[in-house]
Amino acid sequence: MSCPSPPPPAGPRAPGRFGRRLIWILWPSFLVGGVAEVIFFTLFDPMELPFSDTLLPGGQALGESRLMVYTIGFFLFWAFAAASSALTCFFQRTSAEINRCPLTPLERPPGCPRREEPTTPGRD
């Protein structure tokens, strides 16, 4: 006699296809954004950048706080790296993923080459 299989573990379930792609995009871009920020701000002082005298909505100059410049720089580097990773995921799609139709065969409009017409008995 075989033992019954244990129930599935109660915990967070595995991410779906969209979740996996989001992880593929955001995690590497986060790492690249951090490395890019370290390299950039090792070479350039935030107080000497040309936009450091730009005023923010509160009236404070952007260059008054190094931490603010570091934060904005990190998010900009992260956004550029995320855009690059997203484009890579977009261009990796197969032809089947690009050409798949979200409608069932009978929901497709008449004349659609992928529509399956109902067959009538006795007609060949």
mmCIF file of N, CA and C in Angstrom:
data_model
loop_
_atom_site.group_PDB
_atom_site.id
_atom_site.type_symbol
_atom_site.label_atom_id
_atom_site.label_comp_id
_atom_site.label_asym_id
_atom_site.label_seq_id
_atom_site.Cartn_x
_atom_site.Cartn_y
_atom_site.Cartn_z
ATOM 1 N N MET A 1 0.846 -1.177 0.000
ATOM 2 C CA MET A 1 0.000 0.000 0.000
ATOM 3 C C MET A 1 0.888 1.237 0.000
ATOM 4 N N SER A 2 0.557 2.193 -0.849
ATOM 5 C CA SER A 2 1.394 3.391 -0.952
ATOM 6 C C SER A 2 0.899 4.469 0.003
ATOM 7 N N CYS A 3 1.814 5.272 0.429
ATOM 8 C CA CYS A 3 1.475 6.376 1.331
ATOM 9 C C CYS A 3 0.882 7.523 0.523
ATOM 10 N N PRO A 4 -0.086 8.225 1.089
ATOM 11 C CA PRO A 4 -0.634 9.376 0.365
ATOM 12 C C PRO A 4 0.428 10.475 0.257
ATOM 13 N N SER A 5 0.352 11.205 -0.833
ATOM 14 C CA SER A 5 1.333 12.280 -1.026
ATOM 15 C C SER A 5 1.022 13.425 -0.063
ATOM 16 N N PRO A 6 2.051 14.073 0.436
ATOM 17 C CA PRO A 6 1.823 15.175 1.370
ATOM 18 C C PRO A 6 1.185 16.360 0.650
ATOM 19 N N PRO A 7 0.432 17.157 1.381
ATOM 20 C CA PRO A 7 -0.184 18.329 0.747
ATOM 21 C C PRO A 7 0.902 19.319 0.326
ATOM 22 N N PRO A 8 0.604 20.154 -0.659
ATOM 23 C CA PRO A 8 1.599 21.140 -1.081
ATOM 24 C C PRO A 8 1.909 22.098 0.066
ATOM 25 N N PRO A 9 3.135 22.581 0.134
ATOM 26 C CA PRO A 9 3.496 23.482 1.229
ATOM 27 C C PRO A 9 2.672 24.765 1.179
ATOM 28 N N ALA A 10 2.268 25.205 2.361
ATOM 29 C CA ALA A 10 1.500 26.448 2.451
ATOM 30 C C ALA A 10 2.479 27.608 2.529
ATOM 31 N N GLY A 11 2.579 28.338 1.492
ATOM 32 C CA GLY A 11 3.504 29.466 1.443
ATOM 33 C C GLY A 11 3.286 30.217 0.147
ATOM 34 N N PRO A 12 4.173 31.122 -0.137
ATOM 35 C CA PRO A 12 3.994 31.875 -1.378
ATOM 36 C C PRO A 12 4.164 30.952 -2.581
ATOM 37 N N ARG A 13 3.279 31.115 -3.543
ATOM 38 C CA ARG A 13 3.369 30.263 -4.723
ATOM 39 C C ARG A 13 4.393 30.828 -5.697
ATOM 40 N N ALA A 14 4.817 30.013 -6.608
ATOM 41 C CA ALA A 14 5.823 30.434 -7.584
ATOM 42 C C ALA A 14 5.249 31.537 -8.473
ATOM 43 N N PRO A 15 6.079 32.481 -8.863
ATOM 44 C CA PRO A 15 5.572 33.563 -9.712
ATOM 45 C C PRO A 15 5.172 33.032 -11.086
ATOM 46 N N GLY A 16 4.183 33.656 -11.677
ATOM 47 C CA GLY A 16 3.742 33.271 -13.014
ATOM 48 C C GLY A 16 4.695 33.799 -14.072
ATOM 49 N N ARG A 17 4.267 33.697 -15.322
ATOM 50 C CA ARG A 17 5.118 34.128 -16.432
ATOM 51 C C ARG A 17 5.437 35.616 -16.342
ATOM 52 N N PHE A 18 4.437 36.421 -16.039
ATOM 53 C CA PHE A 18 4.661 37.865 -15.918
ATOM 54 C C PHE A 18 5.587 38.174 -14.748
ATOM 55 N N GLY A 19 5.388 37.477 -13.632
ATOM 56 C CA GLY A 19 6.237 37.693 -12.456
ATOM 57 C C GLY A 19 7.687 37.330 -12.713
ATOM 58 N N ARG A 20 7.896 36.221 -13.436
ATOM 59 C CA ARG A 20 9.275 35.828 -13.775
ATOM 60 C C ARG A 20 9.938 36.877 -14.653
ATOM 61 N N ARG A 21 9.206 37.371 -15.639
ATOM 62 C CA ARG A 21 9.795 38.392 -16.521
ATOM 63 C C ARG A 21 10.087 39.674 -15.753
ATOM 64 N N LEU A 22 9.214 40.018 -14.834
ATOM 65 C CA LEU A 22 9.456 41.207 -14.024
ATOM 66 C C LEU A 22 10.717 41.035 -13.186
ATOM 67 N N ILE A 23 10.916 39.848 -12.637
ATOM 68 C CA ILE A 23 12.134 39.565 -11.872
ATOM 69 C C ILE A 23 13.349 39.616 -12.784
ATOM 70 N N TRP A 24 13.223 39.042 -13.997
ATOM 71 C CA TRP A 24 14.336 39.064 -14.954
ATOM 72 C C TRP A 24 14.714 40.484 -15.333
ATOM 73 N N ILE A 25 13.765 41.393 -15.310
ATOM 74 C CA ILE A 25 14.034 42.781 -15.698
ATOM 75 C C ILE A 25 14.549 43.592 -14.513
ATOM 76 N N LEU A 26 13.853 43.534 -13.379
ATOM 77 C CA LEU A 26 14.165 44.444 -12.274
ATOM 78 C C LEU A 26 15.409 44.066 -11.472
ATOM 79 N N TRP A 27 15.657 42.774 -11.253
ATOM 80 C CA TRP A 27 16.798 42.405 -10.418
ATOM 81 C C TRP A 27 18.134 42.727 -11.088
ATOM 82 N N PRO A 28 18.395 42.296 -12.325
ATOM 83 C CA PRO A 28 19.679 42.664 -12.938
ATOM 84 C C PRO A 28 19.828 44.172 -13.113
ATOM 85 N N SER A 29 18.728 44.852 -13.438
ATOM 86 C CA SER A 29 18.836 46.303 -13.627
ATOM 87 C C SER A 29 19.113 47.007 -12.300
ATOM 88 N N PHE A 30 18.618 46.458 -11.193
ATOM 89 C CA PHE A 30 18.924 47.008 -9.875
ATOM 90 C C PHE A 30 20.422 46.909 -9.600
ATOM 91 N N LEU A 31 20.993 45.742 -9.886
ATOM 92 C CA LEU A 31 22.432 45.552 -9.671
ATOM 93 C C LEU A 31 23.250 46.473 -10.576
ATOM 94 N N VAL A 32 22.873 46.566 -11.844
ATOM 95 C CA VAL A 32 23.597 47.433 -12.781
ATOM 96 C C VAL A 32 23.440 48.892 -12.377
ATOM 97 N N GLY A 33 22.248 49.287 -11.927
ATOM 98 C CA GLY A 33 22.041 50.662 -11.468
ATOM 99 C C GLY A 33 22.931 51.009 -10.293
ATOM 100 N N GLY A 34 23.079 50.074 -9.355
ATOM 101 C CA GLY A 34 23.961 50.306 -8.207
ATOM 102 C C GLY A 34 25.413 50.431 -8.606
ATOM 103 N N VAL A 35 25.875 49.545 -9.477
ATOM 104 C CA VAL A 35 27.271 49.599 -9.932
ATOM 105 C C VAL A 35 27.516 50.872 -10.739
ATOM 106 N N ALA A 36 26.580 51.230 -11.612
ATOM 107 C CA ALA A 36 26.736 52.446 -12.418
ATOM 108 C C ALA A 36 26.795 53.684 -11.531
ATOM 109 N N GLU A 37 25.982 53.713 -10.481
ATOM 110 C CA GLU A 37 26.010 54.863 -9.575
ATOM 111 C C GLU A 37 27.354 54.965 -8.862
ATOM 112 N N VAL A 38 27.862 53.847 -8.378
ATOM 113 C CA VAL A 38 29.155 53.853 -7.687
ATOM 114 C C VAL A 38 30.250 54.359 -8.618
ATOM 115 N N ILE A 39 30.277 53.850 -9.842
ATOM 116 C CA ILE A 39 31.309 54.282 -10.791
ATOM 117 C C ILE A 39 31.145 55.755 -11.142
ATOM 118 N N PHE A 40 29.919 56.189 -11.429
ATOM 119 C CA PHE A 40 29.687 57.581 -11.828
ATOM 120 C C PHE A 40 30.068 58.550 -10.716
ATOM 121 N N PHE A 41 29.600 58.279 -9.498
ATOM 122 C CA PHE A 41 29.863 59.227 -8.413
ATOM 123 C C PHE A 41 31.256 59.058 -7.812
ATOM 124 N N THR A 42 31.984 58.039 -8.220
ATOM 125 C CA THR A 42 33.404 57.971 -7.879
ATOM 126 C C THR A 42 34.181 58.963 -8.743
ATOM 127 N N LEU A 43 33.715 59.149 -9.968
ATOM 128 C CA LEU A 43 34.395 60.045 -10.903
ATOM 129 C C LEU A 43 33.918 61.492 -10.811
ATOM 130 N N PHE A 44 32.652 61.711 -10.461
ATOM 131 C CA PHE A 44 32.072 63.057 -10.463
ATOM 132 C C PHE A 44 31.502 63.397 -9.091
ATOM 133 N N ASP A 45 31.794 64.611 -8.636
ATOM 134 C CA ASP A 45 31.265 65.101 -7.366
ATOM 135 C C ASP A 45 29.869 65.667 -7.608
ATOM 136 N N PRO A 46 28.863 65.266 -6.831
ATOM 137 C CA PRO A 46 27.503 65.774 -7.043
ATOM 138 C C PRO A 46 27.399 67.295 -6.932
ATOM 139 N N MET A 47 28.255 67.916 -6.123
ATOM 140 C CA MET A 47 28.183 69.368 -5.949
ATOM 141 C C MET A 47 28.743 70.123 -7.156
ATOM 142 N N GLU A 48 29.508 69.457 -8.000
ATOM 143 C CA GLU A 48 30.110 70.127 -9.147
ATOM 144 C C GLU A 48 29.399 69.817 -10.458
ATOM 145 N N LEU A 49 28.315 69.080 -10.414
ATOM 146 C CA LEU A 49 27.561 68.786 -11.627
ATOM 147 C C LEU A 49 26.831 70.044 -12.088
ATOM 148 N N PRO A 50 26.645 70.228 -13.394
ATOM 149 C CA PRO A 50 26.053 71.476 -13.895
ATOM 150 C C PRO A 50 24.622 71.730 -13.435
ATOM 151 N N PHE A 51 23.882 70.706 -13.092
ATOM 152 C CA PHE A 51 22.491 70.904 -12.669
ATOM 153 C C PHE A 51 22.344 71.013 -11.155
ATOM 154 N N SER A 52 23.443 71.146 -10.432
ATOM 155 C CA SER A 52 23.357 71.158 -8.968
ATOM 156 C C SER A 52 22.664 72.405 -8.423
ATOM 157 N N ASP A 53 22.563 73.471 -9.225
ATOM 158 C CA ASP A 53 21.875 74.675 -8.744
ATOM 159 C C ASP A 53 20.405 74.706 -9.165
ATOM 160 N N THR A 54 19.895 73.631 -9.729
ATOM 161 C CA THR A 54 18.493 73.539 -10.119
ATOM 162 C C THR A 54 17.621 73.533 -8.867
ATOM 163 N N LEU A 55 16.554 74.338 -8.904
ATOM 164 C CA LEU A 55 15.657 74.420 -7.751
ATOM 165 C C LEU A 55 14.588 73.336 -7.826
ATOM 166 N N LEU A 56 14.313 72.744 -6.697
ATOM 167 C CA LEU A 56 13.257 71.749 -6.579
ATOM 168 C C LEU A 56 11.959 72.443 -6.191
ATOM 169 N N PRO A 57 10.808 71.755 -6.256
ATOM 170 C CA PRO A 57 9.530 72.391 -5.917
ATOM 171 C C PRO A 57 9.496 73.043 -4.536
ATOM 172 N N GLY A 58 10.241 72.551 -3.581
ATOM 173 C CA GLY A 58 10.238 73.144 -2.246
ATOM 174 C C GLY A 58 11.124 74.376 -2.129
ATOM 175 N N GLY A 59 11.785 74.769 -3.204
ATOM 176 C CA GLY A 59 12.671 75.920 -3.178
ATOM 177 C C GLY A 59 14.101 75.569 -2.824
ATOM 178 N N GLN A 60 14.373 74.311 -2.526
ATOM 179 C CA GLN A 60 15.713 73.870 -2.159
ATOM 180 C C GLN A 60 16.488 73.558 -3.440
ATOM 181 N N ALA A 61 17.763 73.942 -3.467
ATOM 182 C CA ALA A 61 18.604 73.619 -4.620
ATOM 183 C C ALA A 61 18.949 72.138 -4.588
ATOM 184 N N LEU A 62 18.993 71.527 -5.754
ATOM 185 C CA LEU A 62 19.271 70.098 -5.846
ATOM 186 C C LEU A 62 20.644 69.759 -5.293
ATOM 187 N N GLY A 63 21.614 70.626 -5.506
ATOM 188 C CA GLY A 63 22.973 70.364 -5.066
ATOM 189 C C GLY A 63 23.207 70.544 -3.579
ATOM 190 N N GLU A 64 22.218 71.000 -2.821
ATOM 191 C CA GLU A 64 22.399 71.198 -1.381
ATOM 192 C C GLU A 64 22.499 69.878 -0.630
ATOM 193 N N SER A 65 21.992 68.833 -1.203
ATOM 194 C CA SER A 65 22.010 67.537 -0.527
ATOM 195 C C SER A 65 22.657 66.493 -1.432
ATOM 196 N N ARG A 66 23.817 66.022 -1.025
ATOM 197 C CA ARG A 66 24.483 64.968 -1.799
ATOM 198 C C ARG A 66 23.615 63.713 -1.835
ATOM 199 N N LEU A 67 22.976 63.410 -0.721
ATOM 200 C CA LEU A 67 22.149 62.210 -0.647
ATOM 201 C C LEU A 67 21.017 62.255 -1.674
ATOM 202 N N MET A 68 20.429 63.435 -1.870
ATOM 203 C CA MET A 68 19.352 63.572 -2.844
ATOM 204 C C MET A 68 19.878 63.321 -4.260
ATOM 205 N N VAL A 69 21.058 63.844 -4.569
ATOM 206 C CA VAL A 69 21.642 63.635 -5.898
ATOM 207 C C VAL A 69 21.982 62.162 -6.092
ATOM 208 N N TYR A 70 22.519 61.518 -5.047
ATOM 209 C CA TYR A 70 22.824 60.089 -5.141
ATOM 210 C C TYR A 70 21.548 59.281 -5.387
ATOM 211 N N THR A 71 20.481 59.631 -4.688
ATOM 212 C CA THR A 71 19.217 58.904 -4.824
ATOM 213 C C THR A 71 18.631 59.067 -6.217
ATOM 214 N N ILE A 72 18.571 60.303 -6.694
ATOM 215 C CA ILE A 72 18.033 60.552 -8.037
ATOM 216 C C ILE A 72 18.901 59.858 -9.088
ATOM 217 N N GLY A 73 20.216 59.926 -8.906
ATOM 218 C CA GLY A 73 21.124 59.257 -9.840
ATOM 219 C C GLY A 73 20.902 57.761 -9.874
ATOM 220 N N PHE A 74 20.737 57.149 -8.696
ATOM 221 C CA PHE A 74 20.503 55.705 -8.652
ATOM 222 C C PHE A 74 19.232 55.337 -9.397
ATOM 223 N N PHE A 75 18.140 56.066 -9.141
ATOM 224 C CA PHE A 75 16.886 55.728 -9.803
ATOM 225 C C PHE A 75 16.953 55.961 -11.311
ATOM 226 N N LEU A 76 17.699 56.965 -11.750
ATOM 227 C CA LEU A 76 17.869 57.169 -13.193
ATOM 228 C C LEU A 76 18.672 56.025 -13.816
ATOM 229 N N PHE A 77 19.773 55.635 -13.170
ATOM 230 C CA PHE A 77 20.559 54.511 -13.689
ATOM 231 C C PHE A 77 19.734 53.226 -13.687
ATOM 232 N N TRP A 78 18.947 53.026 -12.637
ATOM 233 C CA TRP A 78 18.108 51.833 -12.553
ATOM 234 C C TRP A 78 17.067 51.838 -13.676
ATOM 235 N N ALA A 79 16.459 52.992 -13.937
ATOM 236 C CA ALA A 79 15.446 53.087 -14.994
ATOM 237 C C ALA A 79 16.051 52.786 -16.366
ATOM 238 N N PHE A 80 17.239 53.322 -16.645
ATOM 239 C CA PHE A 80 17.877 53.048 -17.937
ATOM 240 C C PHE A 80 18.229 51.567 -18.073
ATOM 241 N N ALA A 81 18.743 50.967 -17.011
ATOM 242 C CA ALA A 81 19.087 49.544 -17.060
ATOM 243 C C ALA A 81 17.823 48.688 -17.181
ATOM 244 N N ALA A 82 16.733 49.092 -16.518
ATOM 245 C CA ALA A 82 15.474 48.348 -16.622
ATOM 246 C C ALA A 82 14.911 48.444 -18.035
ATOM 247 N N ALA A 83 15.030 49.604 -18.658
ATOM 248 C CA ALA A 83 14.568 49.751 -20.041
ATOM 249 C C ALA A 83 15.361 48.834 -20.965
ATOM 250 N N SER A 84 16.653 48.743 -20.734
ATOM 251 C CA SER A 84 17.488 47.852 -21.542
ATOM 252 C C SER A 84 17.088 46.394 -21.343
ATOM 253 N N SER A 85 16.874 45.976 -20.107
ATOM 254 C CA SER A 85 16.465 44.591 -19.833
ATOM 255 C C SER A 85 15.078 44.300 -20.391
ATOM 256 N N ALA A 86 14.175 45.275 -20.312
ATOM 257 C CA ALA A 86 12.821 45.081 -20.838
ATOM 258 C C ALA A 86 12.851 44.915 -22.356
ATOM 259 N N LEU A 87 13.682 45.693 -23.026
ATOM 260 C CA LEU A 87 13.806 45.535 -24.474
ATOM 261 C C LEU A 87 14.382 44.167 -24.831
ATOM 262 N N THR A 88 15.328 43.698 -24.041
ATOM 263 C CA THR A 88 15.885 42.367 -24.282
ATOM 264 C C THR A 88 14.797 41.309 -24.149
ATOM 265 N N CYS A 89 13.975 41.386 -23.104
ATOM 266 C CA CYS A 89 12.875 40.420 -22.933
ATOM 267 C C CYS A 89 11.861 40.541 -24.068
ATOM 268 N N PHE A 90 11.593 41.760 -24.505
ATOM 269 C CA PHE A 90 10.629 41.977 -25.583
ATOM 270 C C PHE A 90 11.111 41.335 -26.879
ATOM 271 N N PHE A 91 12.393 41.493 -27.187
ATOM 272 C CA PHE A 91 12.922 40.966 -28.443
ATOM 273 C C PHE A 91 13.256 39.479 -28.374
ATOM 274 N N GLN A 92 13.180 38.863 -27.211
ATOM 275 C CA GLN A 92 13.433 37.431 -27.071
ATOM 276 C C GLN A 92 12.204 36.583 -27.356
ATOM 277 N N ARG A 93 11.063 37.199 -27.577
ATOM 278 C CA ARG A 93 9.843 36.425 -27.791
ATOM 279 C C ARG A 93 9.950 35.571 -29.051
ATOM 280 N N THR A 94 9.340 34.399 -28.997
ATOM 281 C CA THR A 94 9.327 33.516 -30.162
ATOM 282 C C THR A 94 8.212 33.940 -31.108
ATOM 283 N N SER A 95 8.241 33.414 -32.313
ATOM 284 C CA SER A 95 7.193 33.751 -33.282
ATOM 285 C C SER A 95 5.830 33.258 -32.794
ATOM 286 N N ALA A 96 5.802 32.143 -32.082
ATOM 287 C CA ALA A 96 4.531 31.630 -31.550
ATOM 288 C C ALA A 96 3.950 32.592 -30.515
ATOM 289 N N GLU A 97 4.804 33.193 -29.684
ATOM 290 C CA GLU A 97 4.317 34.154 -28.688
ATOM 291 C C GLU A 97 3.816 35.432 -29.354
ATOM 292 N N ILE A 98 4.482 35.856 -30.404
ATOM 293 C CA ILE A 98 4.088 37.090 -31.086
ATOM 294 C C ILE A 98 2.783 36.894 -31.843
ATOM 295 N N ASN A 99 2.620 35.748 -32.491
ATOM 296 C CA ASN A 99 1.476 35.519 -33.376
ATOM 297 C C ASN A 99 0.282 34.855 -32.708
ATOM 298 N N ARG A 100 0.352 34.558 -31.422
ATOM 299 C CA ARG A 100 -0.773 33.865 -30.796
ATOM 300 C C ARG A 100 -1.966 34.813 -30.673
ATOM 301 N N CYS A 101 -3.123 34.252 -30.834
ATOM 302 C CA CYS A 101 -4.363 35.027 -30.774
ATOM 303 C C CYS A 101 -5.021 34.787 -29.417
ATOM 304 N N PRO A 102 -5.437 35.855 -28.721
ATOM 305 C CA PRO A 102 -6.048 35.665 -27.403
ATOM 306 C C PRO A 102 -7.485 35.142 -27.465
ATOM 307 N N LEU A 103 -8.083 35.131 -28.652
ATOM 308 C CA LEU A 103 -9.470 34.686 -28.788
ATOM 309 C C LEU A 103 -9.526 33.194 -29.078
ATOM 310 N N THR A 104 -10.601 32.555 -28.625
ATOM 311 C CA THR A 104 -10.802 31.150 -28.973
ATOM 312 C C THR A 104 -11.172 31.083 -30.451
ATOM 313 N N PRO A 105 -11.006 29.918 -31.098
ATOM 314 C CA PRO A 105 -11.266 29.844 -32.537
ATOM 315 C C PRO A 105 -12.658 30.315 -32.954
ATOM 316 N N LEU A 106 -13.686 30.048 -32.163
ATOM 317 C CA LEU A 106 -15.035 30.467 -32.554
ATOM 318 C C LEU A 106 -15.312 31.940 -32.251
ATOM 319 N N GLU A 107 -14.502 32.578 -31.421
ATOM 320 C CA GLU A 107 -14.687 33.998 -31.110
ATOM 321 C C GLU A 107 -14.009 34.901 -32.142
ATOM 322 N N ARG A 108 -13.176 34.334 -32.998
ATOM 323 C CA ARG A 108 -12.446 35.128 -33.982
ATOM 324 C C ARG A 108 -13.411 35.637 -35.045
ATOM 325 N N PRO A 109 -13.152 36.808 -35.620
ATOM 326 C CA PRO A 109 -14.077 37.378 -36.608
ATOM 327 C C PRO A 109 -14.116 36.545 -37.892
ATOM 328 N N PRO A 110 -15.240 36.603 -38.612
ATOM 329 C CA PRO A 110 -15.323 35.866 -39.886
ATOM 330 C C PRO A 110 -14.233 36.357 -40.844
ATOM 331 N N GLY A 111 -13.650 35.426 -41.552
ATOM 332 C CA GLY A 111 -12.582 35.770 -42.485
ATOM 333 C C GLY A 111 -11.198 35.660 -41.880
ATOM 334 N N CYS A 112 -11.111 35.466 -40.581
ATOM 335 C CA CYS A 112 -9.809 35.312 -39.930
ATOM 336 C C CYS A 112 -9.219 33.972 -40.366
ATOM 337 N N PRO A 113 -7.965 33.950 -40.834
ATOM 338 C CA PRO A 113 -7.398 32.687 -41.312
ATOM 339 C C PRO A 113 -7.242 31.636 -40.215
ATOM 340 N N ARG A 114 -7.263 32.038 -38.976
ATOM 341 C CA ARG A 114 -7.104 31.074 -37.888
ATOM 342 C C ARG A 114 -8.445 30.664 -37.285
ATOM 343 N N ARG A 115 -9.531 31.144 -37.848
ATOM 344 C CA ARG A 115 -10.860 30.785 -37.343
ATOM 345 C C ARG A 115 -11.223 29.397 -37.854
ATOM 346 N N GLU A 116 -11.742 28.587 -36.959
ATOM 347 C CA GLU A 116 -12.193 27.250 -37.346
ATOM 348 C C GLU A 116 -13.696 27.308 -37.543
ATOM 349 N N GLU A 117 -14.117 27.174 -38.778
ATOM 350 C CA GLU A 117 -15.544 27.223 -39.092
ATOM 351 C C GLU A 117 -16.200 25.926 -38.639
ATOM 352 N N PRO A 118 -17.425 26.013 -38.091
ATOM 353 C CA PRO A 118 -18.121 24.775 -37.720
ATOM 354 C C PRO A 118 -18.458 23.978 -38.986
ATOM 355 N N THR A 119 -18.242 22.703 -38.930
ATOM 356 C CA THR A 119 -18.529 21.855 -40.095
ATOM 357 C C THR A 119 -19.972 21.398 -40.052
ATOM 358 N N THR A 120 -20.584 21.329 -41.223
ATOM 359 C CA THR A 120 -21.956 20.831 -41.303
ATOM 360 C C THR A 120 -21.899 19.377 -41.747
ATOM 361 N N PRO A 121 -22.678 18.508 -41.121
ATOM 362 C CA PRO A 121 -22.620 17.091 -41.480
ATOM 363 C C PRO A 121 -23.148 16.869 -42.896
ATOM 364 N N GLY A 122 -22.511 15.969 -43.610
ATOM 365 C CA GLY A 122 -22.966 15.607 -44.945
ATOM 366 C C GLY A 122 -22.343 16.445 -46.042
ATOM 367 N N ARG A 123 -21.590 17.480 -45.719
ATOM 368 C CA ARG A 123 -20.960 18.317 -46.752
ATOM 369 C C ARG A 123 -19.460 18.099 -46.692
ATOM 370 N N ASP A 124 -18.878 17.730 -47.784
ATOM 371 C CA ASP A 124 -17.429 17.561 -47.849
ATOM 372 C C ASP A 124 -16.842 18.351 -48.973
#
